[in-house]
Amino acid sequence: MCFGFSYLEDPMPHFIARFGVVAFIYILAYLNQKHKGRFILFLRNLYPLILLSFFYAETGYMKNIIISDNLDPYFSGIDEAIWGFQPSLQFSKAMSQGWFNELMNISYFSYYLIAAVVCVTLYVSKKQQSYKPIFIVVFSFYLYYIIYDVLPVTGPQYYFDTMTKEPTPPYFFGKIMRYLLLEYEKPTGAFPSSHVGLAIILGYVAFKNQKSLFYGSLPFVIGICFATVYLKAHYAVDVLGALITAPIFIIISSSVYNKLLLLNAAFKQNR
């Protein structure tokens, strides 16, 4: 934001919001040190999850600072070169049945629930052991956000302008997702698909820490891989990008967490 200050529209509220976030973090740390309450500790450990939606929206604000033009022509061209057609356009045409549309919308919607359920369940059931898996999830989210800040790809729903042209899905979750995509989704963050990447990462941390969570979420994780393309939120190449980046981000996040533990231990020892 500092680098692109002159290119951004009304940047000061965004800077002020960041100072507010920093102040909020320090206040939580102070209250936790003074009062040792369960609720304050819970909030302090999980507030990064609460901030994810805010910083995701911010990627749409900052995505054209370094690269001024969106790169959708290139990514849609890659899809065309690989498949010989546009999967994001043809998938929904080939499978237009109402029940399948609803299944895809349920899968896409489940992404938000899986992130909350996996992290909160691990924290409640295995608080000390949950710190690393939750860190892996949150750190991976922000790694995707960094990519979105510098690689502007909006996705087929915006590039092909399909959002308002298609009829409203006939069933409950379809209507919910259409409303959310029209009212709250931002034209940002298509490559790689964080929906697919984080679904895989959430499945991984669930498998490593609580198998019942993994088996319960597995059908939705698989569904998300297809739903992102079916609902035109992502190109098929975005899914391939997620399959490649998810294990890399798990390795990076685990390594960073382990190094932070060592730094924290050394800091306490030196005190």
PDB file of C-alpha atoms in Angstrom:
ATOM      1  CA  MET A   1       0.000   0.000   0.000  1.00  0.00           C
ATOM      2  CA  CYS A   2       2.904   2.353   0.700  1.00  0.00           C
ATOM      3  CA  PHE A   3       4.456   1.408  -2.647  1.00  0.00           C
ATOM      4  CA  GLY A   4       1.234   2.103  -4.529  1.00  0.00           C
ATOM      5  CA  PHE A   5      -0.005   5.021  -2.430  1.00  0.00           C
ATOM      6  CA  SER A   6      -0.420   7.346  -5.418  1.00  0.00           C
ATOM      7  CA  TYR A   7      -2.373   4.709  -7.378  1.00  0.00           C
ATOM      8  CA  LEU A   8      -4.906   3.831  -4.687  1.00  0.00           C
ATOM      9  CA  GLU A   9      -8.217   5.555  -4.172  1.00  0.00           C
ATOM     10  CA  ASP A  10      -8.618   7.028  -0.682  1.00  0.00           C
ATOM     11  CA  PRO A  11      -5.930   4.877   1.020  1.00  0.00           C
ATOM     12  CA  MET A  12      -5.978   6.514   4.465  1.00  0.00           C
ATOM     13  CA  PRO A  13      -8.980   4.535   5.832  1.00  0.00           C
ATOM     14  CA  HIS A  14      -7.138   1.343   4.890  1.00  0.00           C
ATOM     15  CA  PHE A  15      -4.024   2.446   6.787  1.00  0.00           C
ATOM     16  CA  ILE A  16      -6.156   3.448   9.778  1.00  0.00           C
ATOM     17  CA  ALA A  17      -7.844   0.035   9.716  1.00  0.00           C
ATOM     18  CA  ARG A  18      -4.418  -1.618   9.952  1.00  0.00           C
ATOM     19  CA  PHE A  19      -3.436   0.515  12.930  1.00  0.00           C
ATOM     20  CA  GLY A  20      -6.742  -0.532  14.486  1.00  0.00           C
ATOM     21  CA  VAL A  21      -5.920  -4.208  13.894  1.00  0.00           C
ATOM     22  CA  VAL A  22      -2.491  -3.791  15.509  1.00  0.00           C
ATOM     23  CA  ALA A  23      -4.053  -1.992  18.496  1.00  0.00           C
ATOM     24  CA  PHE A  24      -6.648  -4.766  18.807  1.00  0.00           C
ATOM     25  CA  ILE A  25      -3.888  -7.408  18.872  1.00  0.00           C
ATOM     26  CA  TYR A  26      -1.950  -5.591  21.612  1.00  0.00           C
ATOM     27  CA  ILE A  27      -5.081  -5.035  23.679  1.00  0.00           C
ATOM     28  CA  LEU A  28      -5.898  -8.750  23.492  1.00  0.00           C
ATOM     29  CA  ALA A  29      -2.336  -9.645  24.512  1.00  0.00           C
ATOM     30  CA  TYR A  30      -2.517  -7.179  27.433  1.00  0.00           C
ATOM     31  CA  LEU A  31      -5.904  -8.435  28.632  1.00  0.00           C
ATOM     32  CA  ASN A  32      -4.771 -12.038  28.357  1.00  0.00           C
ATOM     33  CA  GLN A  33      -1.676 -11.290  30.453  1.00  0.00           C
ATOM     34  CA  LYS A  34      -3.634  -9.414  33.122  1.00  0.00           C
ATOM     35  CA  HIS A  35      -6.779 -11.479  33.454  1.00  0.00           C
ATOM     36  CA  LYS A  36      -6.025 -14.975  32.051  1.00  0.00           C
ATOM     37  CA  GLY A  37      -9.670 -15.437  31.051  1.00  0.00           C
ATOM     38  CA  ARG A  38     -10.767 -18.319  28.840  1.00  0.00           C
ATOM     39  CA  PHE A  39     -12.722 -16.100  26.481  1.00  0.00           C
ATOM     40  CA  ILE A  40      -9.806 -13.663  26.013  1.00  0.00           C
ATOM     41  CA  LEU A  41      -7.436 -16.572  25.373  1.00  0.00           C
ATOM     42  CA  PHE A  42      -9.898 -18.095  22.885  1.00  0.00           C
ATOM     43  CA  LEU A  43     -10.248 -14.769  21.081  1.00  0.00           C
ATOM     44  CA  ARG A  44      -6.503 -14.160  21.088  1.00  0.00           C
ATOM     45  CA  ASN A  45      -5.765 -17.539  19.537  1.00  0.00           C
ATOM     46  CA  LEU A  46      -8.502 -17.423  16.885  1.00  0.00           C
ATOM     47  CA  TYR A  47      -8.746 -13.727  15.911  1.00  0.00           C
ATOM     48  CA  PRO A  48      -6.617 -14.319  12.765  1.00  0.00           C
ATOM     49  CA  LEU A  49      -9.516 -16.433  11.441  1.00  0.00           C
ATOM     50  CA  ILE A  50     -11.890 -13.548  12.109  1.00  0.00           C
ATOM     51  CA  LEU A  51      -9.676 -11.165  10.101  1.00  0.00           C
ATOM     52  CA  LEU A  52      -9.448 -13.435   7.049  1.00  0.00           C
ATOM     53  CA  SER A  53     -12.536 -12.037   5.330  1.00  0.00           C
ATOM     54  CA  PHE A  54     -11.342  -8.453   5.882  1.00  0.00           C
ATOM     55  CA  PHE A  55      -7.926  -9.040   4.360  1.00  0.00           C
ATOM     56  CA  TYR A  56      -9.400 -11.075   1.503  1.00  0.00           C
ATOM     57  CA  ALA A  57     -11.526  -8.073   0.530  1.00  0.00           C
ATOM     58  CA  GLU A  58      -8.394  -5.923   0.714  1.00  0.00           C
ATOM     59  CA  THR A  59      -6.722  -8.005  -2.025  1.00  0.00           C
ATOM     60  CA  GLY A  60      -9.293  -6.630  -4.460  1.00  0.00           C
ATOM     61  CA  TYR A  61      -8.292  -3.124  -3.435  1.00  0.00           C
ATOM     62  CA  MET A  62      -4.543  -3.711  -3.887  1.00  0.00           C
ATOM     63  CA  LYS A  63      -4.340  -6.230  -6.717  1.00  0.00           C
ATOM     64  CA  ASN A  64      -3.449  -3.779  -9.504  1.00  0.00           C
ATOM     65  CA  ILE A  65      -0.639  -1.878  -7.773  1.00  0.00           C
ATOM     66  CA  ILE A  66       2.197  -3.865  -9.365  1.00  0.00           C
ATOM     67  CA  ILE A  67       0.437  -5.241 -12.484  1.00  0.00           C
ATOM     68  CA  SER A  68      -2.113  -2.712 -13.696  1.00  0.00           C
ATOM     69  CA  ASP A  69      -4.090  -5.002 -16.025  1.00  0.00           C
ATOM     70  CA  ASN A  70      -5.927  -8.144 -14.945  1.00  0.00           C
ATOM     71  CA  LEU A  71      -4.377 -11.327 -16.333  1.00  0.00           C
ATOM     72  CA  ASP A  72      -7.599 -13.174 -17.112  1.00  0.00           C
ATOM     73  CA  PRO A  73      -6.956 -13.265 -20.897  1.00  0.00           C
ATOM     74  CA  TYR A  74      -3.793 -15.285 -20.244  1.00  0.00           C
ATOM     75  CA  PHE A  75      -5.362 -17.699 -17.748  1.00  0.00           C
ATOM     76  CA  SER A  76      -8.486 -18.291 -19.813  1.00  0.00           C
ATOM     77  CA  GLY A  77      -6.123 -18.847 -22.755  1.00  0.00           C
ATOM     78  CA  ILE A  78      -4.230 -21.480 -20.744  1.00  0.00           C
ATOM     79  CA  ASP A  79      -7.517 -23.272 -20.046  1.00  0.00           C
ATOM     80  CA  GLU A  80      -8.388 -23.136 -23.734  1.00  0.00           C
ATOM     81  CA  ALA A  81      -4.948 -24.481 -24.689  1.00  0.00           C
ATOM     82  CA  ILE A  82      -5.110 -27.369 -22.186  1.00  0.00           C
ATOM     83  CA  TRP A  83      -8.702 -28.510 -22.643  1.00  0.00           C
ATOM     84  CA  GLY A  84      -9.663 -27.144 -26.062  1.00  0.00           C
ATOM     85  CA  PHE A  85     -12.626 -25.307 -24.477  1.00  0.00           C
ATOM     86  CA  GLN A  86     -13.494 -23.263 -21.386  1.00  0.00           C
ATOM     87  CA  PRO A  87     -14.305 -25.714 -18.539  1.00  0.00           C
ATOM     88  CA  SER A  88     -15.770 -22.906 -16.425  1.00  0.00           C
ATOM     89  CA  LEU A  89     -18.372 -22.224 -19.122  1.00  0.00           C
ATOM     90  CA  GLN A  90     -19.032 -25.723 -20.397  1.00  0.00           C
ATOM     91  CA  PHE A  91     -19.246 -27.600 -17.069  1.00  0.00           C
ATOM     92  CA  SER A  92     -22.480 -25.920 -15.961  1.00  0.00           C
ATOM     93  CA  LYS A  93     -23.967 -26.356 -19.437  1.00  0.00           C
ATOM     94  CA  ALA A  94     -23.161 -30.065 -19.528  1.00  0.00           C
ATOM     95  CA  MET A  95     -24.535 -30.611 -15.997  1.00  0.00           C
ATOM     96  CA  SER A  96     -27.445 -28.176 -15.804  1.00  0.00           C
ATOM     97  CA  GLN A  97     -29.743 -30.334 -13.671  1.00  0.00           C
ATOM     98  CA  GLY A  98     -31.142 -28.557 -10.633  1.00  0.00           C
ATOM     99  CA  TRP A  99     -30.009 -31.229  -8.163  1.00  0.00           C
ATOM    100  CA  PHE A 100     -26.412 -31.086  -9.430  1.00  0.00           C
ATOM    101  CA  ASN A 101     -26.416 -27.293  -9.317  1.00  0.00           C
ATOM    102  CA  GLU A 102     -27.554 -27.467  -5.696  1.00  0.00           C
ATOM    103  CA  LEU A 103     -24.866 -30.059  -4.880  1.00  0.00           C
ATOM    104  CA  MET A 104     -22.165 -27.773  -6.297  1.00  0.00           C
ATOM    105  CA  ASN A 105     -23.499 -24.793  -4.338  1.00  0.00           C
ATOM    106  CA  ILE A 106     -23.590 -26.842  -1.124  1.00  0.00           C
ATOM    107  CA  SER A 107     -19.980 -27.889  -1.745  1.00  0.00           C
ATOM    108  CA  TYR A 108     -18.849 -24.317  -2.383  1.00  0.00           C
ATOM    109  CA  PHE A 109     -20.701 -23.026   0.694  1.00  0.00           C
ATOM    110  CA  SER A 110     -19.192 -25.769   2.874  1.00  0.00           C
ATOM    111  CA  TYR A 111     -15.749 -24.163   2.455  1.00  0.00           C
ATOM    112  CA  TYR A 112     -16.614 -21.468   4.982  1.00  0.00           C
ATOM    113  CA  LEU A 113     -17.958 -24.011   7.477  1.00  0.00           C
ATOM    114  CA  ILE A 114     -15.036 -26.437   7.121  1.00  0.00           C
ATOM    115  CA  ALA A 115     -12.490 -23.732   7.991  1.00  0.00           C
ATOM    116  CA  ALA A 116     -14.379 -22.724  11.137  1.00  0.00           C
ATOM    117  CA  VAL A 117     -15.370 -26.231  12.246  1.00  0.00           C
ATOM    118  CA  VAL A 118     -11.915 -27.799  11.802  1.00  0.00           C
ATOM    119  CA  CYS A 119     -10.028 -24.996  13.561  1.00  0.00           C
ATOM    120  CA  VAL A 120     -12.496 -24.480  16.419  1.00  0.00           C
ATOM    121  CA  THR A 121     -12.974 -28.225  16.996  1.00  0.00           C
ATOM    122  CA  LEU A 122      -9.220 -28.822  17.160  1.00  0.00           C
ATOM    123  CA  TYR A 123      -8.822 -25.876  19.530  1.00  0.00           C
ATOM    124  CA  VAL A 124     -11.607 -26.998  21.860  1.00  0.00           C
ATOM    125  CA  SER A 125     -10.631 -30.683  21.907  1.00  0.00           C
ATOM    126  CA  LYS A 126      -6.815 -30.388  21.765  1.00  0.00           C
ATOM    127  CA  LYS A 127      -5.910 -26.822  22.670  1.00  0.00           C
ATOM    128  CA  GLN A 128      -2.131 -27.195  23.024  1.00  0.00           C
ATOM    129  CA  GLN A 129      -1.828 -29.486  20.005  1.00  0.00           C
ATOM    130  CA  SER A 130      -4.098 -27.228  17.914  1.00  0.00           C
ATOM    131  CA  TYR A 131      -1.718 -24.266  17.718  1.00  0.00           C
ATOM    132  CA  LYS A 132       0.384 -25.661  14.890  1.00  0.00           C
ATOM    133  CA  PRO A 133      -2.477 -26.863  12.642  1.00  0.00           C
ATOM    134  CA  ILE A 134      -4.337 -23.582  13.103  1.00  0.00           C
ATOM    135  CA  PHE A 135      -1.126 -21.686  12.318  1.00  0.00           C
ATOM    136  CA  ILE A 136      -0.685 -23.758   9.143  1.00  0.00           C
ATOM    137  CA  VAL A 137      -4.215 -22.896   8.027  1.00  0.00           C
ATOM    138  CA  VAL A 138      -3.992 -19.173   8.794  1.00  0.00           C
ATOM    139  CA  PHE A 139      -0.462 -18.748   7.420  1.00  0.00           C
ATOM    140  CA  SER A 140      -1.497 -20.525   4.203  1.00  0.00           C
ATOM    141  CA  PHE A 141      -4.486 -18.212   3.842  1.00  0.00           C
ATOM    142  CA  TYR A 142      -2.195 -15.200   3.971  1.00  0.00           C
ATOM    143  CA  LEU A 143       0.275 -16.754   1.549  1.00  0.00           C
ATOM    144  CA  TYR A 144      -2.574 -16.979  -0.952  1.00  0.00           C
ATOM    145  CA  TYR A 145      -3.524 -13.385  -0.190  1.00  0.00           C
ATOM    146  CA  ILE A 146       0.014 -12.214  -0.939  1.00  0.00           C
ATOM    147  CA  ILE A 147      -0.231 -13.884  -4.341  1.00  0.00           C
ATOM    148  CA  TYR A 148      -3.571 -12.187  -4.976  1.00  0.00           C
ATOM    149  CA  ASP A 149      -2.072  -8.804  -4.087  1.00  0.00           C
ATOM    150  CA  VAL A 150       0.521  -9.091  -6.862  1.00  0.00           C
ATOM    151  CA  LEU A 151      -1.161 -11.387  -9.425  1.00  0.00           C
ATOM    152  CA  PRO A 152      -4.470  -9.850 -10.555  1.00  0.00           C
ATOM    153  CA  VAL A 153      -6.799 -12.562 -11.890  1.00  0.00           C
ATOM    154  CA  THR A 154     -10.514 -11.989 -11.290  1.00  0.00           C
ATOM    155  CA  GLY A 155     -11.944 -15.316 -12.477  1.00  0.00           C
ATOM    156  CA  PRO A 156     -14.382 -16.349 -15.225  1.00  0.00           C
ATOM    157  CA  GLN A 157     -17.488 -15.025 -13.481  1.00  0.00           C
ATOM    158  CA  TYR A 158     -16.131 -11.499 -13.975  1.00  0.00           C
ATOM    159  CA  TYR A 159     -14.057 -11.964 -17.118  1.00  0.00           C
ATOM    160  CA  PHE A 160     -16.892 -13.596 -19.066  1.00  0.00           C
ATOM    161  CA  ASP A 161     -19.467 -11.418 -17.274  1.00  0.00           C
ATOM    162  CA  THR A 162     -21.717 -14.309 -16.289  1.00  0.00           C
ATOM    163  CA  MET A 163     -22.747 -13.130 -12.812  1.00  0.00           C
ATOM    164  CA  THR A 164     -25.973 -11.320 -13.720  1.00  0.00           C
ATOM    165  CA  LYS A 165     -26.825 -13.091 -16.992  1.00  0.00           C
ATOM    166  CA  GLU A 166     -27.653 -16.539 -15.665  1.00  0.00           C
ATOM    167  CA  PRO A 167     -30.977 -17.469 -14.051  1.00  0.00           C
ATOM    168  CA  THR A 168     -31.250 -17.780 -10.303  1.00  0.00           C
ATOM    169  CA  PRO A 169     -30.596 -21.384  -9.156  1.00  0.00           C
ATOM    170  CA  PRO A 170     -33.856 -23.116  -8.193  1.00  0.00           C
ATOM    171  CA  TYR A 171     -32.968 -24.368  -4.710  1.00  0.00           C
ATOM    172  CA  PHE A 172     -31.965 -23.056  -1.295  1.00  0.00           C
ATOM    173  CA  PHE A 173     -28.138 -23.129  -1.296  1.00  0.00           C
ATOM    174  CA  GLY A 174     -28.007 -22.030  -4.903  1.00  0.00           C
ATOM    175  CA  LYS A 175     -29.938 -18.887  -4.021  1.00  0.00           C
ATOM    176  CA  ILE A 176     -27.727 -18.246  -0.984  1.00  0.00           C
ATOM    177  CA  MET A 177     -24.518 -18.600  -2.990  1.00  0.00           C
ATOM    178  CA  ARG A 178     -25.817 -16.425  -5.814  1.00  0.00           C
ATOM    179  CA  TYR A 179     -26.630 -13.704  -3.287  1.00  0.00           C
ATOM    180  CA  LEU A 180     -23.216 -13.978  -1.616  1.00  0.00           C
ATOM    181  CA  LEU A 181     -21.336 -13.965  -4.921  1.00  0.00           C
ATOM    182  CA  LEU A 182     -23.273 -10.966  -6.231  1.00  0.00           C
ATOM    183  CA  GLU A 183     -23.215  -8.903  -3.038  1.00  0.00           C
ATOM    184  CA  TYR A 184     -19.985  -9.784  -1.245  1.00  0.00           C
ATOM    185  CA  GLU A 185     -17.545 -11.532  -3.587  1.00  0.00           C
ATOM    186  CA  LYS A 186     -14.787  -9.282  -4.947  1.00  0.00           C
ATOM    187  CA  PRO A 187     -13.156  -9.512  -8.404  1.00  0.00           C
ATOM    188  CA  THR A 188      -9.893 -10.855  -7.050  1.00  0.00           C
ATOM    189  CA  GLY A 189      -8.070 -13.963  -5.964  1.00  0.00           C
ATOM    190  CA  ALA A 190      -8.612 -16.449  -8.775  1.00  0.00           C
ATOM    191  CA  PHE A 191      -5.162 -18.006  -9.227  1.00  0.00           C
ATOM    192  CA  PRO A 192      -4.433 -20.274  -7.506  1.00  0.00           C
ATOM    193  CA  SER A 193      -7.778 -21.218  -6.013  1.00  0.00           C
ATOM    194  CA  SER A 194      -7.609 -20.653  -2.272  1.00  0.00           C
ATOM    195  CA  HIS A 195     -10.927 -22.513  -1.954  1.00  0.00           C
ATOM    196  CA  VAL A 196      -9.319 -25.677  -3.283  1.00  0.00           C
ATOM    197  CA  GLY A 197      -5.903 -25.059  -1.701  1.00  0.00           C
ATOM    198  CA  LEU A 198      -7.281 -24.369   1.777  1.00  0.00           C
ATOM    199  CA  ALA A 199      -9.794 -27.209   1.533  1.00  0.00           C
ATOM    200  CA  ILE A 200      -6.860 -29.561   0.905  1.00  0.00           C
ATOM    201  CA  ILE A 201      -4.837 -27.992   3.738  1.00  0.00           C
ATOM    202  CA  LEU A 202      -7.802 -28.220   6.120  1.00  0.00           C
ATOM    203  CA  GLY A 203      -8.231 -31.858   5.118  1.00  0.00           C
ATOM    204  CA  TYR A 204      -4.549 -32.438   5.821  1.00  0.00           C
ATOM    205  CA  VAL A 205      -4.573 -30.910   9.322  1.00  0.00           C
ATOM    206  CA  ALA A 206      -7.810 -32.778  10.117  1.00  0.00           C
ATOM    207  CA  PHE A 207      -6.266 -36.072   8.987  1.00  0.00           C
ATOM    208  CA  LYS A 208      -3.138 -35.461  11.072  1.00  0.00           C
ATOM    209  CA  ASN A 209      -4.991 -34.465  14.221  1.00  0.00           C
ATOM    210  CA  GLN A 210      -8.539 -35.849  14.254  1.00  0.00           C
ATOM    211  CA  LYS A 211      -9.491 -38.503  11.724  1.00  0.00           C
ATOM    212  CA  SER A 212     -13.254 -38.130  12.258  1.00  0.00           C
ATOM    213  CA  LEU A 213     -13.017 -34.500  11.128  1.00  0.00           C
ATOM    214  CA  PHE A 214     -11.125 -35.602   8.035  1.00  0.00           C
ATOM    215  CA  TYR A 215     -13.625 -38.260   6.980  1.00  0.00           C
ATOM    216  CA  GLY A 216     -16.530 -35.925   7.688  1.00  0.00           C
ATOM    217  CA  SER A 217     -15.072 -33.123   5.551  1.00  0.00           C
ATOM    218  CA  LEU A 218     -13.612 -35.274   2.736  1.00  0.00           C
ATOM    219  CA  PRO A 219     -16.766 -35.352   0.523  1.00  0.00           C
ATOM    220  CA  PHE A 220     -16.989 -31.553   0.743  1.00  0.00           C
ATOM    221  CA  VAL A 221     -13.276 -31.103  -0.011  1.00  0.00           C
ATOM    222  CA  ILE A 222     -13.721 -33.182  -3.173  1.00  0.00           C
ATOM    223  CA  GLY A 223     -16.885 -31.266  -4.047  1.00  0.00           C
ATOM    224  CA  ILE A 224     -15.135 -27.911  -3.667  1.00  0.00           C
ATOM    225  CA  CYS A 225     -12.565 -28.906  -6.311  1.00  0.00           C
ATOM    226  CA  PHE A 226     -15.384 -29.221  -8.850  1.00  0.00           C
ATOM    227  CA  ALA A 227     -17.699 -26.489  -7.528  1.00  0.00           C
ATOM    228  CA  THR A 228     -15.167 -23.693  -7.976  1.00  0.00           C
ATOM    229  CA  VAL A 229     -15.100 -24.354 -11.724  1.00  0.00           C
ATOM    230  CA  TYR A 230     -18.803 -25.198 -12.022  1.00  0.00           C
ATOM    231  CA  LEU A 231     -19.810 -21.882 -10.398  1.00  0.00           C
ATOM    232  CA  LYS A 232     -17.283 -19.992 -12.560  1.00  0.00           C
ATOM    233  CA  ALA A 233     -15.380 -18.701  -9.542  1.00  0.00           C
ATOM    234  CA  HIS A 234     -12.154 -20.179 -10.979  1.00  0.00           C
ATOM    235  CA  TYR A 235     -10.580 -21.410 -14.170  1.00  0.00           C
ATOM    236  CA  ALA A 236      -9.639 -25.084 -14.230  1.00  0.00           C
ATOM    237  CA  VAL A 237      -5.971 -24.049 -14.221  1.00  0.00           C
ATOM    238  CA  ASP A 238      -6.627 -22.342 -10.862  1.00  0.00           C
ATOM    239  CA  VAL A 239      -7.514 -25.746  -9.409  1.00  0.00           C
ATOM    240  CA  LEU A 240      -4.291 -27.212 -10.799  1.00  0.00           C
ATOM    241  CA  GLY A 241      -2.412 -24.300  -9.218  1.00  0.00           C
ATOM    242  CA  ALA A 242      -4.045 -25.073  -5.874  1.00  0.00           C
ATOM    243  CA  LEU A 243      -3.103 -28.758  -6.077  1.00  0.00           C
ATOM    244  CA  ILE A 244       0.523 -27.688  -6.560  1.00  0.00           C
ATOM    245  CA  THR A 245       0.653 -24.886  -3.979  1.00  0.00           C
ATOM    246  CA  ALA A 246      -1.228 -26.601  -1.124  1.00  0.00           C
ATOM    247  CA  PRO A 247       1.542 -29.095  -0.198  1.00  0.00           C
ATOM    248  CA  ILE A 248       4.184 -26.390  -0.712  1.00  0.00           C
ATOM    249  CA  PHE A 249       2.332 -24.046   1.651  1.00  0.00           C
ATOM    250  CA  ILE A 250       1.985 -26.825   4.240  1.00  0.00           C
ATOM    251  CA  ILE A 251       5.767 -27.312   4.182  1.00  0.00           C
ATOM    252  CA  ILE A 252       6.462 -23.549   4.360  1.00  0.00           C
ATOM    253  CA  SER A 253       3.938 -22.985   7.170  1.00  0.00           C
ATOM    254  CA  SER A 254       5.246 -25.911   9.230  1.00  0.00           C
ATOM    255  CA  SER A 255       8.821 -24.712   8.806  1.00  0.00           C
ATOM    256  CA  VAL A 256       7.953 -21.149   9.830  1.00  0.00           C
ATOM    257  CA  TYR A 257       6.044 -22.392  12.881  1.00  0.00           C
ATOM    258  CA  ASN A 258       8.957 -24.554  14.024  1.00  0.00           C
ATOM    259  CA  LYS A 259      11.411 -21.673  13.573  1.00  0.00           C
ATOM    260  CA  LEU A 260       9.148 -19.340  15.542  1.00  0.00           C
ATOM    261  CA  LEU A 261       9.059 -21.876  18.397  1.00  0.00           C
ATOM    262  CA  LEU A 262      12.866 -21.933  18.448  1.00  0.00           C
ATOM    263  CA  LEU A 263      13.045 -18.133  18.394  1.00  0.00           C
ATOM    264  CA  ASN A 264      10.508 -17.921  21.207  1.00  0.00           C
ATOM    265  CA  ALA A 265      12.459 -20.453  23.304  1.00  0.00           C
ATOM    266  CA  ALA A 266      15.717 -18.559  22.700  1.00  0.00           C
ATOM    267  CA  PHE A 267      14.057 -15.260  23.610  1.00  0.00           C
ATOM    268  CA  LYS A 268      12.736 -16.649  26.896  1.00  0.00           C
ATOM    269  CA  GLN A 269      16.108 -18.150  27.710  1.00  0.00           C
ATOM    270  CA  ASN A 270      17.941 -14.870  27.094  1.00  0.00           C
ATOM    271  CA  ARG A 271      15.498 -13.008  29.335  1.00  0.00           C
TER     272      ARG A 271
END
